[in-house]
PDB file of C-alpha atoms in Angstrom:
ATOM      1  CA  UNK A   1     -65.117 116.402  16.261  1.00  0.00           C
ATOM      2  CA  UNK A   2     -63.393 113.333  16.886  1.00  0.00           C
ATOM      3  CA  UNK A   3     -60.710 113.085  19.861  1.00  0.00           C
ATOM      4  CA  UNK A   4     -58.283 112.657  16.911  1.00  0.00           C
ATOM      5  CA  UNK A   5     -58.938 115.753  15.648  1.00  0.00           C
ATOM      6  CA  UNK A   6     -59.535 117.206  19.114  1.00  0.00           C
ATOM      7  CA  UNK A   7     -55.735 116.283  19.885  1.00  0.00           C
ATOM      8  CA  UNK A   8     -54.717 117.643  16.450  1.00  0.00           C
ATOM      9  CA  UNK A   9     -56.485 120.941  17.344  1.00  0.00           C
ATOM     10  CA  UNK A  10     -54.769 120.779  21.028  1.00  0.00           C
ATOM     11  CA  UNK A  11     -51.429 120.806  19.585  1.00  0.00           C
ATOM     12  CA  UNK A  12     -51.780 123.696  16.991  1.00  0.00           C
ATOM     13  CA  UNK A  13     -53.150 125.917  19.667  1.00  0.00           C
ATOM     14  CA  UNK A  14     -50.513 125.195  22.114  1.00  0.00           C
ATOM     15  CA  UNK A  15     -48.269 126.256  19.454  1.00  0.00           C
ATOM     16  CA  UNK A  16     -49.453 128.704  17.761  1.00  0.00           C
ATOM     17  CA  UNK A  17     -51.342 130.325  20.590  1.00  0.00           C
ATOM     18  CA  UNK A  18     -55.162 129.906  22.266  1.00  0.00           C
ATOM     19  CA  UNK A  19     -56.694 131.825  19.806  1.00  0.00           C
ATOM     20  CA  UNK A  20     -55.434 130.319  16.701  1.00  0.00           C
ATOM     21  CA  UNK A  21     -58.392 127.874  15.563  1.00  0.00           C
ATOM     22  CA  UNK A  22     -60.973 130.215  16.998  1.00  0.00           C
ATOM     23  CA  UNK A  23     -62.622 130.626  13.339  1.00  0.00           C
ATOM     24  CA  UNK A  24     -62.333 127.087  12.496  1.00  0.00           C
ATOM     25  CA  UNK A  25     -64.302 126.294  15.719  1.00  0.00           C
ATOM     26  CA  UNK A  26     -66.417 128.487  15.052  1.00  0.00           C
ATOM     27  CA  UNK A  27     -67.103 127.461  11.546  1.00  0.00           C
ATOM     28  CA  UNK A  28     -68.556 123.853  12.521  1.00  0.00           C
ATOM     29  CA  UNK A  29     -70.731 125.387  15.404  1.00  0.00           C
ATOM     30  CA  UNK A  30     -73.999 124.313  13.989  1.00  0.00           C
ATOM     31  CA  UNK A  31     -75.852 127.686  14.490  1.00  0.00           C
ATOM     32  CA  UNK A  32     -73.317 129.307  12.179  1.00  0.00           C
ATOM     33  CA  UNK A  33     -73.904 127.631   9.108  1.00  0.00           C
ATOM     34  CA  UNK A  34     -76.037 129.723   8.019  1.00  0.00           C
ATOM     35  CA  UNK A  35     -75.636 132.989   9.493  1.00  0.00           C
ATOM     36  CA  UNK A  36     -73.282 136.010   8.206  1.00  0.00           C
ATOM     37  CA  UNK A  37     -73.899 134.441   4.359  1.00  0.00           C
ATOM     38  CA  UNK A  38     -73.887 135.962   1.138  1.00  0.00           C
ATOM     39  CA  UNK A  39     -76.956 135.591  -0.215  1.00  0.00           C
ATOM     40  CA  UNK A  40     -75.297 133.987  -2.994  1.00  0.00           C
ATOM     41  CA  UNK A  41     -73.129 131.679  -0.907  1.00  0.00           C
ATOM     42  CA  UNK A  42     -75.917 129.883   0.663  1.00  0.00           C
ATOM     43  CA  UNK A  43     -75.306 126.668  -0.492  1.00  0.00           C
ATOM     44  CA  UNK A  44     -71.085 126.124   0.940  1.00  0.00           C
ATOM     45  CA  UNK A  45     -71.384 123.246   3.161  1.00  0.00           C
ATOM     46  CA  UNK A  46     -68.889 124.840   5.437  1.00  0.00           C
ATOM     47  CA  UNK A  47     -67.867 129.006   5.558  1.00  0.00           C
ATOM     48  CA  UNK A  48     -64.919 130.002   7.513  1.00  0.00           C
ATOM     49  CA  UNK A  49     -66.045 133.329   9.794  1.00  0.00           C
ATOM     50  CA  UNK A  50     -63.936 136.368   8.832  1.00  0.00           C
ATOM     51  CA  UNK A  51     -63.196 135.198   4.961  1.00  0.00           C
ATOM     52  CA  UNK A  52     -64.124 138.768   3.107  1.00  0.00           C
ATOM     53  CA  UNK A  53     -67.767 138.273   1.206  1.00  0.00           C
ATOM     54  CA  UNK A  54     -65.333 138.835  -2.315  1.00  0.00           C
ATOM     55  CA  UNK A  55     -66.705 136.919  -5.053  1.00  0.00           C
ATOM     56  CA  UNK A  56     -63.564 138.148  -7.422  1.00  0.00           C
ATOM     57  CA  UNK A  57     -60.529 138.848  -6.384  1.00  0.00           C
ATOM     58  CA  UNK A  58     -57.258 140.106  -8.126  1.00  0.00           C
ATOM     59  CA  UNK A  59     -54.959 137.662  -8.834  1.00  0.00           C
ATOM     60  CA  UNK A  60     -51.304 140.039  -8.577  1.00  0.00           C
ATOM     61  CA  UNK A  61     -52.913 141.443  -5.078  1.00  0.00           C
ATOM     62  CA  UNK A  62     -51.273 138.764  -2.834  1.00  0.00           C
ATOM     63  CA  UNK A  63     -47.623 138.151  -2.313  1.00  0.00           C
ATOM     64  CA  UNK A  64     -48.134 134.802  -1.517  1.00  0.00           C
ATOM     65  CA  UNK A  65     -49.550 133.818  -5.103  1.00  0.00           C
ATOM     66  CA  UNK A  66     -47.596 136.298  -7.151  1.00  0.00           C
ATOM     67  CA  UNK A  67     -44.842 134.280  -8.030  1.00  0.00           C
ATOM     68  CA  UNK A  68     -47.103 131.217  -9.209  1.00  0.00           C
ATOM     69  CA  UNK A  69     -48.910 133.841 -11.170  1.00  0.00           C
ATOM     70  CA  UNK A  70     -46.227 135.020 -13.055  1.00  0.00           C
ATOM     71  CA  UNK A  71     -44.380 131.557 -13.909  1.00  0.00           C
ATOM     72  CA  UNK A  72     -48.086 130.812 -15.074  1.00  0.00           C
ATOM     73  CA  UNK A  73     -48.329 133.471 -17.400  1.00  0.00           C
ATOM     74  CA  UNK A  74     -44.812 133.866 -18.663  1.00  0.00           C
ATOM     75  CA  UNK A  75     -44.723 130.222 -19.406  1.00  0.00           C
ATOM     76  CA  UNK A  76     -48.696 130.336 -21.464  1.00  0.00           C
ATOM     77  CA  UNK A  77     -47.238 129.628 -24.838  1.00  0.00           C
ATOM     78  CA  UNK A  78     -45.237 126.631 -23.640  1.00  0.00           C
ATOM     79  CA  UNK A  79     -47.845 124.995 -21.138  1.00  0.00           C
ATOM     80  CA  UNK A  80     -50.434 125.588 -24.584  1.00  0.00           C
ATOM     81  CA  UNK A  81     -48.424 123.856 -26.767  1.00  0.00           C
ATOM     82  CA  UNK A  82     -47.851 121.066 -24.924  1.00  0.00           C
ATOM     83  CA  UNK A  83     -51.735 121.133 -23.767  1.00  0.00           C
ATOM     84  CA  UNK A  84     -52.877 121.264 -27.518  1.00  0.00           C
ATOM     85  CA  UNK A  85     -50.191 118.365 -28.352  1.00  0.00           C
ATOM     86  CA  UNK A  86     -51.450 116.257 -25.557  1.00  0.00           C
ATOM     87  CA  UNK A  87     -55.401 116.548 -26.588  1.00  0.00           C
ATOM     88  CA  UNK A  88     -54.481 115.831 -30.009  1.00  0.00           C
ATOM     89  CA  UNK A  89     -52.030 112.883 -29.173  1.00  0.00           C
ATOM     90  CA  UNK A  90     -52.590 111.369 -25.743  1.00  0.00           C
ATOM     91  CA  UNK A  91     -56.293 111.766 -25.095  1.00  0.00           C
ATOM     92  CA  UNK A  92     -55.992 108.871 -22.717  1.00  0.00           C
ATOM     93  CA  UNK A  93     -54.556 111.095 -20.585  1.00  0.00           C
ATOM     94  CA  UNK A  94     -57.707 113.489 -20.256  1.00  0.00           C
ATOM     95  CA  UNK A  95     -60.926 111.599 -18.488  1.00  0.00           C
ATOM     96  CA  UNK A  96     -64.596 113.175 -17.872  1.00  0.00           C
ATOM     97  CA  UNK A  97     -64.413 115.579 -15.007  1.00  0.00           C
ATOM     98  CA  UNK A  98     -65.734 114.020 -11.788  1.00  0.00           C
ATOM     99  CA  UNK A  99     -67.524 117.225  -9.999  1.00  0.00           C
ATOM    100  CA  UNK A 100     -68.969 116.681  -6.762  1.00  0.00           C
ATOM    101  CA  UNK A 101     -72.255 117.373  -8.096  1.00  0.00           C
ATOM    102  CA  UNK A 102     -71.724 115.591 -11.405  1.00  0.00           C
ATOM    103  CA  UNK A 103     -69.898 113.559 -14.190  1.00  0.00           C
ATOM    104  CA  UNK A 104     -69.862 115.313 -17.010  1.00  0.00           C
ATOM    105  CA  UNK A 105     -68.288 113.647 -20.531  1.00  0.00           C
ATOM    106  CA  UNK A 106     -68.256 117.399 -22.522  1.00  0.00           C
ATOM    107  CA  UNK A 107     -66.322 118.466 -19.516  1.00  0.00           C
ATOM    108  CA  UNK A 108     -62.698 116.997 -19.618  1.00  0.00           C
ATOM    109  CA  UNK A 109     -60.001 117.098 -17.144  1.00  0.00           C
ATOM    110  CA  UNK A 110     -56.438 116.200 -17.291  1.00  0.00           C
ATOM    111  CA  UNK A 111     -55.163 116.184 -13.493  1.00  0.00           C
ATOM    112  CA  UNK A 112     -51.754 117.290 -12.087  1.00  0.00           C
ATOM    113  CA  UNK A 113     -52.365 117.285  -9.191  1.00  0.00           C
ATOM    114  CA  UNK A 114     -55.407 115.385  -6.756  1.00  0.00           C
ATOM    115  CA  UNK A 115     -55.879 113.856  -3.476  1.00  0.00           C
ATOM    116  CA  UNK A 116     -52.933 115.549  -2.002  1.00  0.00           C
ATOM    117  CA  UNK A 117     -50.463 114.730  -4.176  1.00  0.00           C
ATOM    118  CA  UNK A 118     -48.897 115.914  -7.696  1.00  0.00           C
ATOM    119  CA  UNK A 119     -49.963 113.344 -10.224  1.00  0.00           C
ATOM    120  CA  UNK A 120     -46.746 111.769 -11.895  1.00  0.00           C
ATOM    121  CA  UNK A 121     -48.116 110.012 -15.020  1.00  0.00           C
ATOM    122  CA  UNK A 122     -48.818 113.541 -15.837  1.00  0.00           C
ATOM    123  CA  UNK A 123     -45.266 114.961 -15.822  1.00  0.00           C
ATOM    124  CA  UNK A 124     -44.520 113.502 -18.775  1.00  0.00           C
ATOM    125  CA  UNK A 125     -47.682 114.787 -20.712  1.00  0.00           C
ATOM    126  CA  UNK A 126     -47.844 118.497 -19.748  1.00  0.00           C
ATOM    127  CA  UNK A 127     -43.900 119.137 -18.326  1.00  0.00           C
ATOM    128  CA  UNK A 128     -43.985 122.511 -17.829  1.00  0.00           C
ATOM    129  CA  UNK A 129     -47.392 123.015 -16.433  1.00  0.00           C
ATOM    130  CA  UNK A 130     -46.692 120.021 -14.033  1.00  0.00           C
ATOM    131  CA  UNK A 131     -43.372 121.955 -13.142  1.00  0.00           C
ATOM    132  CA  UNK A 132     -44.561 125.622 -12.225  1.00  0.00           C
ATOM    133  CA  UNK A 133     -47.318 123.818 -10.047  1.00  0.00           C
ATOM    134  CA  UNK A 134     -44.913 122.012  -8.293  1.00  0.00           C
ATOM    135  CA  UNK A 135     -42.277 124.124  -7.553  1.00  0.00           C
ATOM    136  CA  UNK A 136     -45.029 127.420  -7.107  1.00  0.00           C
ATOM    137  CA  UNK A 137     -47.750 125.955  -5.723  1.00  0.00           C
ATOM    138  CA  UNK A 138     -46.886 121.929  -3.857  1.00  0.00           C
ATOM    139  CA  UNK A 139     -43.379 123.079  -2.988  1.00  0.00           C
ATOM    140  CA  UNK A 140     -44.065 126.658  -1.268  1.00  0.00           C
ATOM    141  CA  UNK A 141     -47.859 125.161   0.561  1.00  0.00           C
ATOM    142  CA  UNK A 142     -49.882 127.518  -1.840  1.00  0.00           C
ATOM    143  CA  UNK A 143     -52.183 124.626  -3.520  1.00  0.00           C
ATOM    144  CA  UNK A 144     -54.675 123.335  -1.058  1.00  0.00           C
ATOM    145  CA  UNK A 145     -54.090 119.218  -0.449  1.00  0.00           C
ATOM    146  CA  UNK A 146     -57.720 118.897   0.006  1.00  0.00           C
ATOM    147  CA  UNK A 147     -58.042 119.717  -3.616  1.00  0.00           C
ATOM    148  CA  UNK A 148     -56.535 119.423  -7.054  1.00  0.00           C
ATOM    149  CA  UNK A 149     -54.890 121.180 -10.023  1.00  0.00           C
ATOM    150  CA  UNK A 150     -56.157 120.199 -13.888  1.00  0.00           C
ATOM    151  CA  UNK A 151     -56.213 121.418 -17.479  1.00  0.00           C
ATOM    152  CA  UNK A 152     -60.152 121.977 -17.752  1.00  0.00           C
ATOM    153  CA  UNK A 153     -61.519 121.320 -21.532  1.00  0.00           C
ATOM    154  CA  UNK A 154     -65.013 122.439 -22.298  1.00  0.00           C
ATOM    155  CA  UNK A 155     -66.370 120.946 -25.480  1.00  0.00           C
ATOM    156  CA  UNK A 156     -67.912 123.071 -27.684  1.00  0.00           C
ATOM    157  CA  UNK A 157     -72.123 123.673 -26.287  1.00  0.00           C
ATOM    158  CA  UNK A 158     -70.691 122.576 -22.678  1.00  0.00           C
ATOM    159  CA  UNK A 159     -72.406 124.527 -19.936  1.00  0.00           C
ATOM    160  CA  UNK A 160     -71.817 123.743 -16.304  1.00  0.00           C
ATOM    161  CA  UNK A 161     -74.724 124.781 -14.281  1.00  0.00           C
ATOM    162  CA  UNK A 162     -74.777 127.415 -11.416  1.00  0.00           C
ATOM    163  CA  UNK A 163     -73.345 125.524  -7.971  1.00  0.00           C
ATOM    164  CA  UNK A 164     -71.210 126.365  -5.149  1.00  0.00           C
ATOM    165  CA  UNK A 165     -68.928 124.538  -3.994  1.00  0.00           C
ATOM    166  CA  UNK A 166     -67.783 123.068  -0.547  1.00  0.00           C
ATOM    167  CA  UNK A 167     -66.273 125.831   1.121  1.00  0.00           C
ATOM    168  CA  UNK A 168     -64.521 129.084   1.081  1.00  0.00           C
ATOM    169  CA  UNK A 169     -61.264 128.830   2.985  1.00  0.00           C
ATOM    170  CA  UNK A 170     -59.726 127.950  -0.583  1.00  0.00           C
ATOM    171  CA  UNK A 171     -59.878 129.704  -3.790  1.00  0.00           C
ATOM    172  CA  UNK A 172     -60.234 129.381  -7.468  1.00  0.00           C
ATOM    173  CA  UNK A 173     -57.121 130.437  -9.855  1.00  0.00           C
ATOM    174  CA  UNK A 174     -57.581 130.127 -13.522  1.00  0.00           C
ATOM    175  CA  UNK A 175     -54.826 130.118 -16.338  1.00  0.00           C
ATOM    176  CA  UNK A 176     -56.591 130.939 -19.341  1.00  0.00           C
ATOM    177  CA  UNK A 177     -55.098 128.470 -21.873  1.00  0.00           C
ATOM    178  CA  UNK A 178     -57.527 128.543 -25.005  1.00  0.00           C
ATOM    179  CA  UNK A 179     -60.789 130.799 -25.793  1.00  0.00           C
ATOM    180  CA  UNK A 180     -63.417 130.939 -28.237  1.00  0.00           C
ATOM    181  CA  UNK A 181     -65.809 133.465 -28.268  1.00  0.00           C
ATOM    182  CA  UNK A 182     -69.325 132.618 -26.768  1.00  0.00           C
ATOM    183  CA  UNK A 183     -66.966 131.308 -23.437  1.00  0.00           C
ATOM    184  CA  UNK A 184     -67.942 132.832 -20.181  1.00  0.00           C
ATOM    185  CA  UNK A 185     -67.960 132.484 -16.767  1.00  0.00           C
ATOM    186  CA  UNK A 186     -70.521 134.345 -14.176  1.00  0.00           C
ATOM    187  CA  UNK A 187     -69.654 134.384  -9.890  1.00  0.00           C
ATOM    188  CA  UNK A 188     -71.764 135.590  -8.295  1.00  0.00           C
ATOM    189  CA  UNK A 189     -73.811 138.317 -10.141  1.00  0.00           C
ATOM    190  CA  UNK A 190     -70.489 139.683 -12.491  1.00  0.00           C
ATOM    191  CA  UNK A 191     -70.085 137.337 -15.859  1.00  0.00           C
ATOM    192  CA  UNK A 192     -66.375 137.787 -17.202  1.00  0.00           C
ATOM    193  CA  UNK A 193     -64.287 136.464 -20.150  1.00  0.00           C
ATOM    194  CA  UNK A 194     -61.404 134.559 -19.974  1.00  0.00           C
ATOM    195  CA  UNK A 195     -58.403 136.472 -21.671  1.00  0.00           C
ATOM    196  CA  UNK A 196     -56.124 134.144 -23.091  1.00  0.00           C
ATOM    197  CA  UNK A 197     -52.505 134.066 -21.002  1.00  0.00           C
ATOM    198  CA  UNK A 198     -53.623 135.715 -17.948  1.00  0.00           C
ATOM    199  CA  UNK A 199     -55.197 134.325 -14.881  1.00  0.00           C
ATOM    200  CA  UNK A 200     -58.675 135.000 -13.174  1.00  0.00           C
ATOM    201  CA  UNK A 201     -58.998 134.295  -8.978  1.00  0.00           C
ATOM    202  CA  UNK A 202     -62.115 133.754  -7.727  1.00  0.00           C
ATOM    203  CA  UNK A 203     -64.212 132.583  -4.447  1.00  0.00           C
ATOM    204  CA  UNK A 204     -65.801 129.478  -5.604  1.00  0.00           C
ATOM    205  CA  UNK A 205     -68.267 129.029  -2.350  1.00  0.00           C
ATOM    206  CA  UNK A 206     -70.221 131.932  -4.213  1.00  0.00           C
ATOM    207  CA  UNK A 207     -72.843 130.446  -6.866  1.00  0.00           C
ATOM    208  CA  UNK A 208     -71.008 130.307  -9.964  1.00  0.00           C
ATOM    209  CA  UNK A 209     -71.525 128.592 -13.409  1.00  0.00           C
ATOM    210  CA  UNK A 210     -69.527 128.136 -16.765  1.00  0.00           C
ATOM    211  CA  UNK A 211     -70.350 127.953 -20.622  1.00  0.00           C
ATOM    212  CA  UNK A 212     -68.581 127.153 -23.877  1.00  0.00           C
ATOM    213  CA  UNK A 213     -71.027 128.565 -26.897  1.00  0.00           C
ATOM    214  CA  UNK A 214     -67.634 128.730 -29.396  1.00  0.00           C
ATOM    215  CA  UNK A 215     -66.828 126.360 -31.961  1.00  0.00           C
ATOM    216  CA  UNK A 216     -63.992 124.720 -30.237  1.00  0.00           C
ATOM    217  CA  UNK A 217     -62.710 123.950 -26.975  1.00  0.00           C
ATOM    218  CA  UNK A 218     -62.347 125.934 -24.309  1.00  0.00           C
ATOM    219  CA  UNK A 219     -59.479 125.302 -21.996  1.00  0.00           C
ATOM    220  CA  UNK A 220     -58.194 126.620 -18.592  1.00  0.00           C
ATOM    221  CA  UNK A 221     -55.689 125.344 -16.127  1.00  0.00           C
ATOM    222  CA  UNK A 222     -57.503 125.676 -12.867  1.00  0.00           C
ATOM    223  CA  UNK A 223     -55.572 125.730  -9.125  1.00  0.00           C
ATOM    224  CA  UNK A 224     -57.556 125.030  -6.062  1.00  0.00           C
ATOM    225  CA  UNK A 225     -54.909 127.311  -3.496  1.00  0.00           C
ATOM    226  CA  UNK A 226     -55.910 128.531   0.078  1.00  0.00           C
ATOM    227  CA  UNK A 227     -58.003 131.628   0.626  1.00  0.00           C
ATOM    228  CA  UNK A 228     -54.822 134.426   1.315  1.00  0.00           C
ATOM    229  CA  UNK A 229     -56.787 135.323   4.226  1.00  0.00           C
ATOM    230  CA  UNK A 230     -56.083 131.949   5.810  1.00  0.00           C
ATOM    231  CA  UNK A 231     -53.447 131.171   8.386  1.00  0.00           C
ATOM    232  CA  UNK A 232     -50.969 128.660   8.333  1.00  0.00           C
ATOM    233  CA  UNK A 233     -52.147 127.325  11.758  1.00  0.00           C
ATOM    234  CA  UNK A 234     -55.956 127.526  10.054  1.00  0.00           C
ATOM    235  CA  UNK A 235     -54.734 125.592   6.786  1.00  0.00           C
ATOM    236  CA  UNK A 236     -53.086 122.916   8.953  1.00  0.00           C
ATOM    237  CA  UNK A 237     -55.839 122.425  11.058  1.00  0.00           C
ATOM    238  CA  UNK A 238     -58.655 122.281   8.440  1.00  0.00           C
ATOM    239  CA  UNK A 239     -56.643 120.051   6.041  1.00  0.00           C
ATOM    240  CA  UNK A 240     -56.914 117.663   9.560  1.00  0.00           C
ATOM    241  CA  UNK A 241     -60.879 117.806   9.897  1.00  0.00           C
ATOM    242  CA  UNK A 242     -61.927 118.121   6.235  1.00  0.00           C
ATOM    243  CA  UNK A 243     -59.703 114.921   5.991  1.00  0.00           C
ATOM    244  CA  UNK A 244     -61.710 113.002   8.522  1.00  0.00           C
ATOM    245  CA  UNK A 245     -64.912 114.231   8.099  1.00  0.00           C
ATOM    246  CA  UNK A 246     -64.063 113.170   4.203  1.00  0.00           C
ATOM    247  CA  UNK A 247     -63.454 109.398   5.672  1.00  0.00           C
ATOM    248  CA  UNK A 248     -66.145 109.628   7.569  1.00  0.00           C
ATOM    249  CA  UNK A 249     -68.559 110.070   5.090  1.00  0.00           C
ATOM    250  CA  UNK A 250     -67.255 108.092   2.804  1.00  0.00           C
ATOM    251  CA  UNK A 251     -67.855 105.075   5.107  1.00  0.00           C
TER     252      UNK A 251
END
């Protein structure tokens, strides 16, 4: 760690007590990358000691997300409508998703919400969505600022293949917008179907993979929140070092 980050790290413990970054620490101890895994988790650059080994979890479990789950699903026929209007009549708006691992074109995102901030152009083109995010998610802390928010469009014979992702201190809420039949999802060794108006939660640092084998699009509006079994001294302190180990390997 840098002395940057070292300083950060000094502060947070001196307020929130010694103890407080003891997992983080011990997440980027070398010897630990690898150890106490999931055999299915393997690949997650980074896992935070202590996060339960859940692949799925329930989304109306945690008080922290219930509220942001609700306005999600009470306001599905709205947040479709204007979804649907906006594919049909400002496809601008949408661009090919930009994974980590990939660019895909059948894969199409329209962003609220990326590199730490809600994305305003987007207000205008999906209002309500772009409001329950902001006062549920940015406003209360849920969403994680390392991440992003977007509407998610599979194109009909789509498939995104089996991954992890970077870590597991944050975690995966989908609002199921619009479903064919023949669209799945599989985490870890359980395949589900989206049901259309309710959300799914699930730990993306497990292997997980997508597929759209309908005859239309398949749409979800996908959250990247922190893992409820993160602290607020944690989230602070890994938003820090995942934000400068970011820079650093970008340069």
């Amino acid at each position: 760690m840098t002395p940057e980050i070292d300083a950060h790290f000094d502060r947070i413990k001196a307020e929130h007590g010694h103890d407080a970054l003891a997992r983080v620490e011990e997440m980027m101890e070398p010897r630990r990358r690898s150890e106490q895994r999931h055999p299915l988790q393997q690949a997650a650059k980074w896992v935070l000691p202590g996060i339960p080994q859940t692949p799925w979890h329930d989304p109306y479990a945690y008080p922290e997300m219930l509220p942001l789950v609700r306005a999600l699903e009470e306001n599905h026929p709205r947040i479709k409508a204007e979804q649907e209007q906006a594919w049909e009549e400002r496809r601008a708006s949408f661009s090919d998703y930009e994974h980590y691992l990939v660019r895909q074109r059948n894969w199409q995102a329209l962003y609220l919400y990326r590199g730490g901030a809600l994305v305003t152009e987007s207000e205008s083109v999906a209002p309500t969505a772009y409001r329950v995010l902001k006062e549920h998610a940015v406003d209360t802390g849920l969403i994680c600022p390392l991440l992003e928010s977007h509407f998610s469009t599979l194109l009909p014979g789509a498939a995104i293949k089996p991954h992890c992702d970077l870590w597991n201190f944050s975690i995966n809420l989908h609002l199921a917008i619009d479903i064919p039949e023949g669209a799945r999802i599989r985490v870890a060794e359980e395949t589900r179907r989206w049901e259309e108006g309710r959300t799914l939660l699930f730990d993306y640092s497990f292997e997980h993979e997508a597929w759209n084998d309908g005859d239309r699009t398949r749409t979800c509006l996908l959250a990247d929140l922190w893992h409820p079994d993160t602290t607020l001294p944690e989230r602070e302190a890994l938003t820090l070092l995942m934000t400068e180990i970011q820079k650093m390997m970008a340069g």
